[in-house]
Amino acid sequence: MTKKRKRARDVYTLADLQNWREAKPPIRLGVFGHPVAHSLSPKIQNAALKHHKIDIRYAAFDIAPDQLGEALRLACELKFVGVNLTIPHKIAALEHLDEVDPAARKIGAANVVAIREGKLVGSNTDGAGFGRAIREEFSVDLQDLRVMVLGAGGAACAIAAECALAGCERLVVANRNAEKAMELVEQLRVYFAGPRVLGPVPRLQAIGLDEAALRFQIANVDLIVNATPLGLHPTDASPVPARLLAPHLMIYDTAYALRATAFERAANEAGARSANGLSMLLHQAALSFELWFAREAPLEVMRAALR
Ligand code: NAP
């Protein structure tokens, strides 16, 4: 098997799926992404599998965007239990799946696929995982918050939909490509049609990622969520500079790291509370495990594996 050793973690490729050779214990679960070498999902899921004495293994697969359809088809042929999808596959995956559950269809993105009777069935655990993470990190519920989401990709769609479904006070989507932010906001408008009034600012708004627009919005939100890939690389700059942040804010960076991300460091500099995506990773992983095996995920075992 052509295995690339990356930071002491095994990363498989489409070529491996095409020329599959059984390992022991057999690999029957995985995460498809590009890049994917940074993923901590194998660590968490393998700890859960071991805890439940399920004799299969979960691995990372570096799958380029134009390889996704074939990789999913091969996973099905090879009788995988399922896969997780990460950047950049969550939205594109929908066209390759046989079934998509109603929540993932509404969100327009899937981060987990279960393979049932030869069918690829997509779901989304990112949104619910995010809601649980915010409660755990900041002891608040989304319904009480004015939220700004940075990004309009797969993760941002799930997070924004979760905020909308929870009835959050206010939602702003800020994206480099403002048209995509607008599209996401239009999909969610139905959830903000109620009579609640919030002073002069609209309850639902799309903006570009420019400093003037961000500065204005930051005075009118409580929670800022980074759902762009800025932060995946240790040398990335903060998606919002510290000079724009303020102490009343909660900052949640979906990028995860064992050390503080650039966004968390900026929050710290501004006196704001912050957390990174480890907690969301944990909760979406636990929900994925429960979808695959219809049994309770060993949350504390999975949390310990992350440490
Ligand atoms: P995606 O679908 O590819 O979307 C990426 C989004 O980020 C797009 O809106 C894109 O804007 C924006 N973007 C990309 N590069 C940018 C840059 N240099 N500056 C500003 N904006 C940029 O990716 P995704 O699946 O949503 O993942 C996004 C992030 O969320 C990743 O870092 C991923 O690791 C993280 N995530 C974490 C968890 C967790 O459990 N912690 C779960 C899911 C996702 P345009 O539309 O303008 O291209």
CSV table of C-alpha atoms and ligand atoms in Angstrom, one decimal:
chain,number,residue,atom,x,y,z
A,1,MET,CA,0.0,0.0,0.0
A,2,THR,CA,1.5,3.4,-1.0
A,3,LYS,CA,1.3,5.1,2.4
A,4,LYS,CA,2.6,8.6,2.9
A,5,ARG,CA,4.1,9.1,6.4
A,6,LYS,CA,3.1,12.6,7.5
A,7,ARG,CA,3.7,13.8,11.0
A,8,ALA,CA,3.7,10.1,12.3
A,9,ARG,CA,0.1,9.7,10.9
A,10,ASP,CA,-0.9,7.4,8.0
A,11,VAL,CA,-2.5,9.1,5.0
A,12,TYR,CA,-4.0,6.9,2.3
A,13,THR,CA,-4.9,8.0,-1.3
A,14,LEU,CA,-7.3,7.2,-4.1
A,15,ALA,CA,-4.7,4.8,-5.5
A,16,ASP,CA,-4.8,2.8,-2.3
A,17,LEU,CA,-8.6,2.5,-2.6
A,18,GLN,CA,-8.1,1.4,-6.2
A,19,ASN,CA,-5.6,-1.3,-5.3
A,20,TRP,CA,-7.0,-2.2,-1.9
A,21,ARG,CA,-5.0,-4.5,0.3
A,22,GLU,CA,-6.5,-5.6,3.6
A,23,ALA,CA,-4.8,-4.4,6.7
A,24,LYS,CA,-5.2,-5.9,10.2
A,25,PRO,CA,-7.5,-4.8,11.7
A,26,PRO,CA,-9.2,-3.9,8.5
A,27,ILE,CA,-9.8,-0.2,7.6
A,28,ARG,CA,-13.6,0.3,7.2
A,29,LEU,CA,-14.0,3.9,8.2
A,30,GLY,CA,-12.2,7.1,7.2
A,31,VAL,CA,-12.1,10.8,6.6
A,32,PHE,CA,-11.9,12.1,3.0
A,33,GLY,CA,-10.3,15.6,2.8
A,34,HIS,CA,-7.8,17.6,0.9
A,35,PRO,CA,-5.6,18.5,2.9
A,36,VAL,CA,-6.3,15.9,5.5
A,37,ALA,CA,-2.9,15.1,7.2
A,38,HIS,CA,-3.8,17.4,10.1
A,39,SER,CA,-7.0,15.5,10.9
A,40,LEU,CA,-7.4,14.3,14.5
A,41,SER,CA,-10.5,12.2,13.5
A,42,PRO,CA,-8.5,8.9,13.2
A,43,LYS,CA,-7.3,9.4,16.8
A,44,ILE,CA,-10.7,10.0,18.2
A,45,GLN,CA,-12.6,7.4,16.2
A,46,ASN,CA,-10.0,4.7,16.8
A,47,ALA,CA,-10.2,5.2,20.5
A,48,ALA,CA,-14.0,4.8,20.4
A,49,LEU,CA,-13.7,1.7,18.2
A,50,LYS,CA,-11.2,0.2,20.7
A,51,HIS,CA,-13.4,1.1,23.6
A,52,HIS,CA,-16.3,-0.8,22.1
A,53,LYS,CA,-14.1,-3.7,20.9
A,54,ILE,CA,-15.1,-3.1,17.3
A,55,ASP,CA,-12.3,-4.7,15.3
A,56,ILE,CA,-11.9,-2.2,12.5
A,57,ARG,CA,-9.8,0.9,12.0
A,58,TYR,CA,-10.5,4.5,10.8
A,59,ALA,CA,-7.9,6.2,8.6
A,60,ALA,CA,-7.3,9.5,6.8
A,61,PHE,CA,-7.6,9.6,3.0
A,62,ASP,CA,-6.2,12.5,0.9
A,63,ILE,CA,-8.8,12.8,-1.8
A,64,ALA,CA,-8.7,15.7,-4.3
A,65,PRO,CA,-12.0,17.3,-5.4
A,66,ASP,CA,-12.1,15.5,-8.8
A,67,GLN,CA,-11.6,12.1,-7.0
A,68,LEU,CA,-14.5,12.3,-4.6
A,69,GLY,CA,-17.1,10.4,-6.6
A,70,GLU,CA,-14.8,7.5,-7.3
A,71,ALA,CA,-13.5,7.4,-3.7
A,72,LEU,CA,-17.0,7.2,-2.4
A,73,ARG,CA,-18.0,4.5,-4.9
A,74,LEU,CA,-14.9,2.5,-3.9
A,75,ALA,CA,-15.6,2.9,-0.2
A,76,CYS,CA,-19.0,1.4,-0.9
A,77,GLU,CA,-17.6,-1.5,-3.0
A,78,LEU,CA,-15.0,-2.2,-0.2
A,79,LYS,CA,-17.9,-2.4,2.3
A,80,PHE,CA,-16.8,0.5,4.5
A,81,VAL,CA,-19.1,1.3,7.4
A,82,GLY,CA,-19.0,5.0,6.4
A,83,VAL,CA,-16.8,8.0,6.0
A,84,ASN,CA,-16.5,11.6,7.3
A,85,LEU,CA,-16.1,14.4,4.8
A,86,THR,CA,-14.0,17.4,5.4
A,87,ILE,CA,-12.7,20.4,3.5
A,88,PRO,CA,-13.4,20.8,0.6
A,89,HIS,CA,-16.0,18.0,0.1
A,90,LYS,CA,-19.0,18.7,2.2
A,91,ILE,CA,-21.1,20.5,-0.3
A,92,ALA,CA,-19.8,18.7,-3.5
A,93,ALA,CA,-20.5,15.3,-1.9
A,94,LEU,CA,-24.3,15.7,-2.1
A,95,GLU,CA,-24.4,15.0,-5.8
A,96,HIS,CA,-22.5,11.7,-5.3
A,97,LEU,CA,-24.8,10.3,-2.5
A,98,ASP,CA,-27.8,7.9,-3.0
A,99,GLU,CA,-29.7,9.5,-0.1
A,100,VAL,CA,-29.3,12.6,2.0
A,101,ASP,CA,-31.2,13.0,5.3
A,102,PRO,CA,-33.6,16.0,5.5
A,103,ALA,CA,-31.3,18.1,7.9
A,104,ALA,CA,-28.2,17.7,5.6
A,105,ARG,CA,-30.4,18.5,2.6
A,106,LYS,CA,-31.6,21.7,4.3
A,107,ILE,CA,-28.0,22.7,5.2
A,108,GLY,CA,-26.8,21.8,1.7
A,109,ALA,CA,-23.7,19.9,3.1
A,110,ALA,CA,-22.9,16.5,4.5
A,111,ASN,CA,-20.0,15.7,6.8
A,112,VAL,CA,-20.8,12.1,7.4
A,113,VAL,CA,-21.8,9.2,5.1
A,114,ALA,CA,-23.1,5.9,6.3
A,115,ILE,CA,-23.0,3.0,3.9
A,116,ARG,CA,-26.2,1.0,4.3
A,117,GLU,CA,-27.1,-2.0,2.1
A,118,GLY,CA,-24.7,-0.6,-0.6
A,119,LYS,CA,-26.2,2.9,-0.5
A,120,LEU,CA,-24.3,6.1,0.4
A,121,VAL,CA,-26.5,8.0,3.0
A,122,GLY,CA,-25.4,11.5,3.9
A,123,SER,CA,-26.0,13.3,7.1
A,124,ASN,CA,-24.7,16.4,8.9
A,125,THR,CA,-23.4,16.3,12.5
A,126,ASP,CA,-21.4,19.6,12.3
A,127,GLY,CA,-24.3,21.8,13.2
A,128,ALA,CA,-25.4,19.8,16.3
A,129,GLY,CA,-21.7,19.3,17.2
A,130,PHE,CA,-21.2,23.1,17.0
A,131,GLY,CA,-24.2,23.8,19.3
A,132,ARG,CA,-23.0,21.3,21.9
A,133,ALA,CA,-19.5,22.8,21.7
A,134,ILE,CA,-20.7,26.4,22.3
A,135,ARG,CA,-22.7,25.2,25.3
A,136,GLU,CA,-19.7,23.4,26.7
A,137,GLU,CA,-17.2,26.2,26.0
A,138,PHE,CA,-19.2,29.3,27.0
A,139,SER,CA,-22.2,27.9,29.0
A,140,VAL,CA,-24.6,29.7,26.7
A,141,ASP,CA,-27.3,28.6,24.2
A,142,LEU,CA,-27.3,29.8,20.6
A,143,GLN,CA,-30.8,31.1,21.0
A,144,ASP,CA,-29.5,33.9,23.3
A,145,LEU,CA,-26.8,35.0,21.0
A,146,ARG,CA,-26.1,37.4,18.2
A,147,VAL,CA,-23.8,35.4,15.9
A,148,MET,CA,-21.4,36.3,13.1
A,149,VAL,CA,-20.2,33.4,11.0
A,150,LEU,CA,-17.0,33.9,8.9
A,151,GLY,CA,-17.2,31.8,5.7
A,152,ALA,CA,-20.0,30.4,3.5
A,153,GLY,CA,-18.7,26.9,2.8
A,154,GLY,CA,-19.8,23.5,4.2
A,155,ALA,CA,-19.0,24.2,7.8
A,156,ALA,CA,-20.4,27.7,7.7
A,157,CYS,CA,-23.7,26.4,6.2
A,158,ALA,CA,-24.1,23.9,9.0
A,159,ILE,CA,-23.2,26.4,11.7
A,160,ALA,CA,-25.5,29.1,10.3
A,161,ALA,CA,-28.4,26.7,9.9
A,162,GLU,CA,-27.9,25.5,13.5
A,163,CYS,CA,-28.0,29.1,14.7
A,164,ALA,CA,-31.1,29.8,12.7
A,165,LEU,CA,-32.9,26.6,13.8
A,166,ALA,CA,-32.0,27.4,17.5
A,167,GLY,CA,-33.7,30.8,17.0
A,168,CYS,CA,-30.6,32.9,17.6
A,169,GLU,CA,-31.1,36.6,18.2
A,170,ARG,CA,-29.2,37.7,15.1
A,171,LEU,CA,-27.1,36.1,12.4
A,172,VAL,CA,-24.5,37.8,10.1
A,173,VAL,CA,-22.7,35.8,7.5
A,174,ALA,CA,-19.4,37.3,6.4
A,175,ASN,CA,-17.6,35.8,3.4
A,176,ARG,CA,-14.8,36.7,1.0
A,177,ASN,CA,-17.2,36.1,-1.8
A,178,ALA,CA,-20.2,38.2,-0.6
A,179,GLU,CA,-22.6,36.7,-3.1
A,180,LYS,CA,-22.1,33.3,-1.5
A,181,ALA,CA,-22.9,34.8,1.9
A,182,MET,CA,-26.0,36.3,0.4
A,183,GLU,CA,-27.1,33.0,-1.0
A,184,LEU,CA,-26.7,31.3,2.4
A,185,VAL,CA,-28.6,34.1,4.1
A,186,GLU,CA,-31.5,33.8,1.6
A,187,GLN,CA,-31.8,30.1,2.4
A,188,LEU,CA,-32.2,30.9,6.1
A,189,ARG,CA,-34.5,33.9,5.8
A,190,VAL,CA,-37.6,31.8,6.6
A,191,TYR,CA,-36.3,31.3,10.1
A,192,PHE,CA,-36.0,35.0,10.8
A,193,ALA,CA,-39.5,36.0,9.6
A,194,GLY,CA,-40.9,36.4,13.2
A,195,PRO,CA,-41.8,39.7,14.8
A,196,ARG,CA,-38.6,40.0,17.0
A,197,VAL,CA,-37.1,43.5,16.5
A,198,LEU,CA,-33.5,44.2,17.4
A,199,GLY,CA,-33.0,48.0,17.1
A,200,PRO,CA,-31.6,49.5,13.9
A,201,VAL,CA,-29.7,46.4,12.7
A,202,PRO,CA,-31.3,43.7,10.6
A,203,ARG,CA,-31.6,40.3,12.3
A,204,LEU,CA,-30.2,38.5,9.3
A,205,GLN,CA,-27.4,40.0,7.1
A,206,ALA,CA,-24.7,39.1,4.6
A,207,ILE,CA,-21.5,41.1,4.3
A,208,GLY,CA,-18.1,40.8,2.6
A,209,LEU,CA,-15.0,40.2,4.6
A,210,ASP,CA,-13.9,43.9,4.6
A,211,GLU,CA,-12.7,45.8,7.6
A,212,ALA,CA,-15.3,48.5,7.6
A,213,ALA,CA,-18.2,46.1,7.4
A,214,LEU,CA,-16.6,43.8,10.1
A,215,ARG,CA,-16.0,46.8,12.4
A,216,PHE,CA,-19.6,47.8,12.3
A,217,GLN,CA,-21.0,44.3,12.9
A,218,ILE,CA,-18.7,43.5,15.7
A,219,ALA,CA,-20.4,46.1,17.9
A,220,ASN,CA,-23.6,44.2,17.3
A,221,VAL,CA,-22.7,40.6,17.8
A,222,ASP,CA,-21.8,38.4,20.8
A,223,LEU,CA,-20.2,35.4,19.1
A,224,ILE,CA,-17.9,35.3,16.1
A,225,VAL,CA,-17.2,31.9,14.5
A,226,ASN,CA,-14.4,31.3,12.1
A,227,ALA,CA,-15.5,28.8,9.5
A,228,THR,CA,-12.9,29.6,6.9
A,229,PRO,CA,-9.7,27.5,6.6
A,230,LEU,CA,-7.6,30.5,7.9
A,231,GLY,CA,-6.0,29.0,11.0
A,232,LEU,CA,-5.4,25.5,9.7
A,233,HIS,CA,-1.8,26.5,9.1
A,234,PRO,CA,0.3,27.6,12.1
A,235,THR,CA,1.5,30.7,10.2
A,236,ASP,CA,-2.0,31.8,9.2
A,237,ALA,CA,-3.0,35.3,10.3
A,238,SER,CA,-6.1,35.8,12.4
A,239,PRO,CA,-9.3,36.1,10.2
A,240,VAL,CA,-10.2,39.2,12.2
A,241,PRO,CA,-7.3,41.4,13.5
A,242,ALA,CA,-7.1,41.9,17.3
A,243,ARG,CA,-7.7,45.7,16.9
A,244,LEU,CA,-11.3,45.0,15.7
A,245,LEU,CA,-12.2,42.7,18.6
A,246,ALA,CA,-13.6,43.7,21.9
A,247,PRO,CA,-13.9,42.2,25.4
A,248,HIS,CA,-17.6,41.5,25.2
A,249,LEU,CA,-17.1,38.9,22.4
A,250,MET,CA,-16.9,35.1,22.4
A,251,ILE,CA,-14.6,33.8,19.7
A,252,TYR,CA,-15.0,30.3,18.3
A,253,ASP,CA,-12.4,29.1,15.8
A,254,THR,CA,-13.5,26.0,14.0
A,255,ALA,CA,-9.9,25.4,13.1
A,256,TYR,CA,-8.6,23.1,15.8
A,257,ALA,CA,-5.2,23.0,17.4
A,258,LEU,CA,-3.7,21.8,20.7
A,259,ARG,CA,-2.2,25.3,21.1
A,260,ALA,CA,-4.1,28.6,20.7
A,261,THR,CA,-4.9,29.5,17.0
A,262,ALA,CA,-4.1,32.9,15.6
A,263,PHE,CA,-7.8,33.9,16.1
A,264,GLU,CA,-7.7,32.8,19.7
A,265,ARG,CA,-4.5,34.7,20.3
A,266,ALA,CA,-6.1,37.8,18.8
A,267,ALA,CA,-9.1,37.3,21.1
A,268,ASN,CA,-6.8,37.0,24.0
A,269,GLU,CA,-5.1,40.3,23.1
A,270,ALA,CA,-8.5,42.0,23.0
A,271,GLY,CA,-9.6,40.5,26.3
A,272,ALA,CA,-12.3,38.3,24.7
A,273,ARG,CA,-13.1,34.7,25.6
A,274,SER,CA,-12.2,32.1,23.0
A,275,ALA,CA,-12.1,28.4,22.2
A,276,ASN,CA,-11.0,26.4,19.1
A,277,GLY,CA,-12.7,23.7,17.2
A,278,LEU,CA,-11.5,20.7,19.3
A,279,SER,CA,-14.8,20.7,21.1
A,280,MET,CA,-16.8,20.8,17.8
A,281,LEU,CA,-14.6,18.1,16.4
A,282,LEU,CA,-15.3,15.9,19.4
A,283,HIS,CA,-19.0,16.4,19.4
A,284,GLN,CA,-19.5,15.9,15.6
A,285,ALA,CA,-17.3,12.8,15.9
A,286,ALA,CA,-19.4,11.3,18.7
A,287,LEU,CA,-22.6,12.0,16.7
A,288,SER,CA,-21.0,10.4,13.6
A,289,PHE,CA,-20.1,7.3,15.6
A,290,GLU,CA,-23.6,7.0,16.9
A,291,LEU,CA,-24.9,7.2,13.3
A,292,TRP,CA,-22.6,4.4,12.2
A,293,PHE,CA,-23.1,2.0,15.1
A,294,ALA,CA,-26.5,3.0,16.6
A,295,ARG,CA,-24.9,3.0,20.1
A,296,GLU,CA,-23.8,5.6,22.5
A,297,ALA,CA,-20.3,7.1,21.7
A,298,PRO,CA,-17.8,6.9,24.6
A,299,LEU,CA,-17.5,10.7,24.8
A,300,GLU,CA,-14.9,10.8,27.6
A,301,VAL,CA,-12.7,8.2,25.9
A,302,MET,CA,-12.9,10.2,22.7
A,303,ARG,CA,-12.1,13.4,24.6
A,304,ALA,CA,-9.1,11.8,26.3
A,305,ALA,CA,-7.8,10.6,22.9
A,306,LEU,CA,-7.7,14.3,21.8
A,307,ARG,CA,-5.5,15.3,24.6
B,1,NAP,P1,-15.2,24.9,2.4
B,1,NAP,O1,-16.5,24.3,2.1
B,1,NAP,O2,-14.1,24.8,1.4
B,1,NAP,O3,-15.4,26.5,2.7
B,1,NAP,C1,-14.3,27.4,2.9
B,1,NAP,C2,-14.9,28.8,3.2
B,1,NAP,O4,-13.8,29.6,3.6
B,1,NAP,C3,-15.4,29.5,1.9
B,1,NAP,O5,-16.5,30.3,2.4
B,1,NAP,C4,-14.3,30.4,1.5
B,1,NAP,O6,-14.6,31.6,0.9
B,1,NAP,C5,-13.6,30.7,2.8
B,1,NAP,N1,-12.1,30.9,2.6
B,1,NAP,C6,-11.3,30.0,2.0
B,1,NAP,N2,-10.0,30.5,2.0
B,1,NAP,C7,-10.1,31.8,2.6
B,1,NAP,C8,-9.2,32.8,2.9
B,1,NAP,N3,-7.9,32.6,2.6
B,1,NAP,N4,-9.6,33.9,3.4
B,1,NAP,C9,-10.9,34.1,3.7
B,1,NAP,N5,-11.9,33.1,3.5
B,1,NAP,C10,-11.5,32.0,2.9
B,1,NAP,O7,-14.5,24.4,3.8
B,1,NAP,P2,-15.3,23.9,5.1
B,1,NAP,O8,-15.5,22.4,5.0
B,1,NAP,O9,-16.5,24.8,5.3
B,1,NAP,O10,-14.2,24.1,6.2
B,1,NAP,C11,-13.9,25.3,6.7
B,1,NAP,C12,-13.1,25.2,8.0
B,1,NAP,O11,-13.9,24.7,9.0
B,1,NAP,C13,-11.9,24.3,7.9
B,1,NAP,O12,-10.8,25.0,8.6
B,1,NAP,C14,-12.2,23.1,8.7
B,1,NAP,O13,-11.1,22.5,9.3
B,1,NAP,C15,-13.2,23.7,9.7
B,1,NAP,N6,-14.1,22.7,10.3
B,1,NAP,C16,-13.9,22.3,11.6
B,1,NAP,C17,-14.7,21.4,12.2
B,1,NAP,C18,-14.5,20.9,13.6
B,1,NAP,O14,-15.1,19.9,13.9
B,1,NAP,N7,-13.8,21.6,14.4
B,1,NAP,C19,-15.8,20.9,11.4
B,1,NAP,C20,-16.0,21.4,10.1
B,1,NAP,C21,-15.1,22.3,9.6
B,1,NAP,P3,-15.0,31.8,-0.7
B,1,NAP,O15,-16.5,31.4,-0.7
B,1,NAP,O16,-14.9,33.2,-0.9
B,1,NAP,O17,-14.1,30.9,-1.4
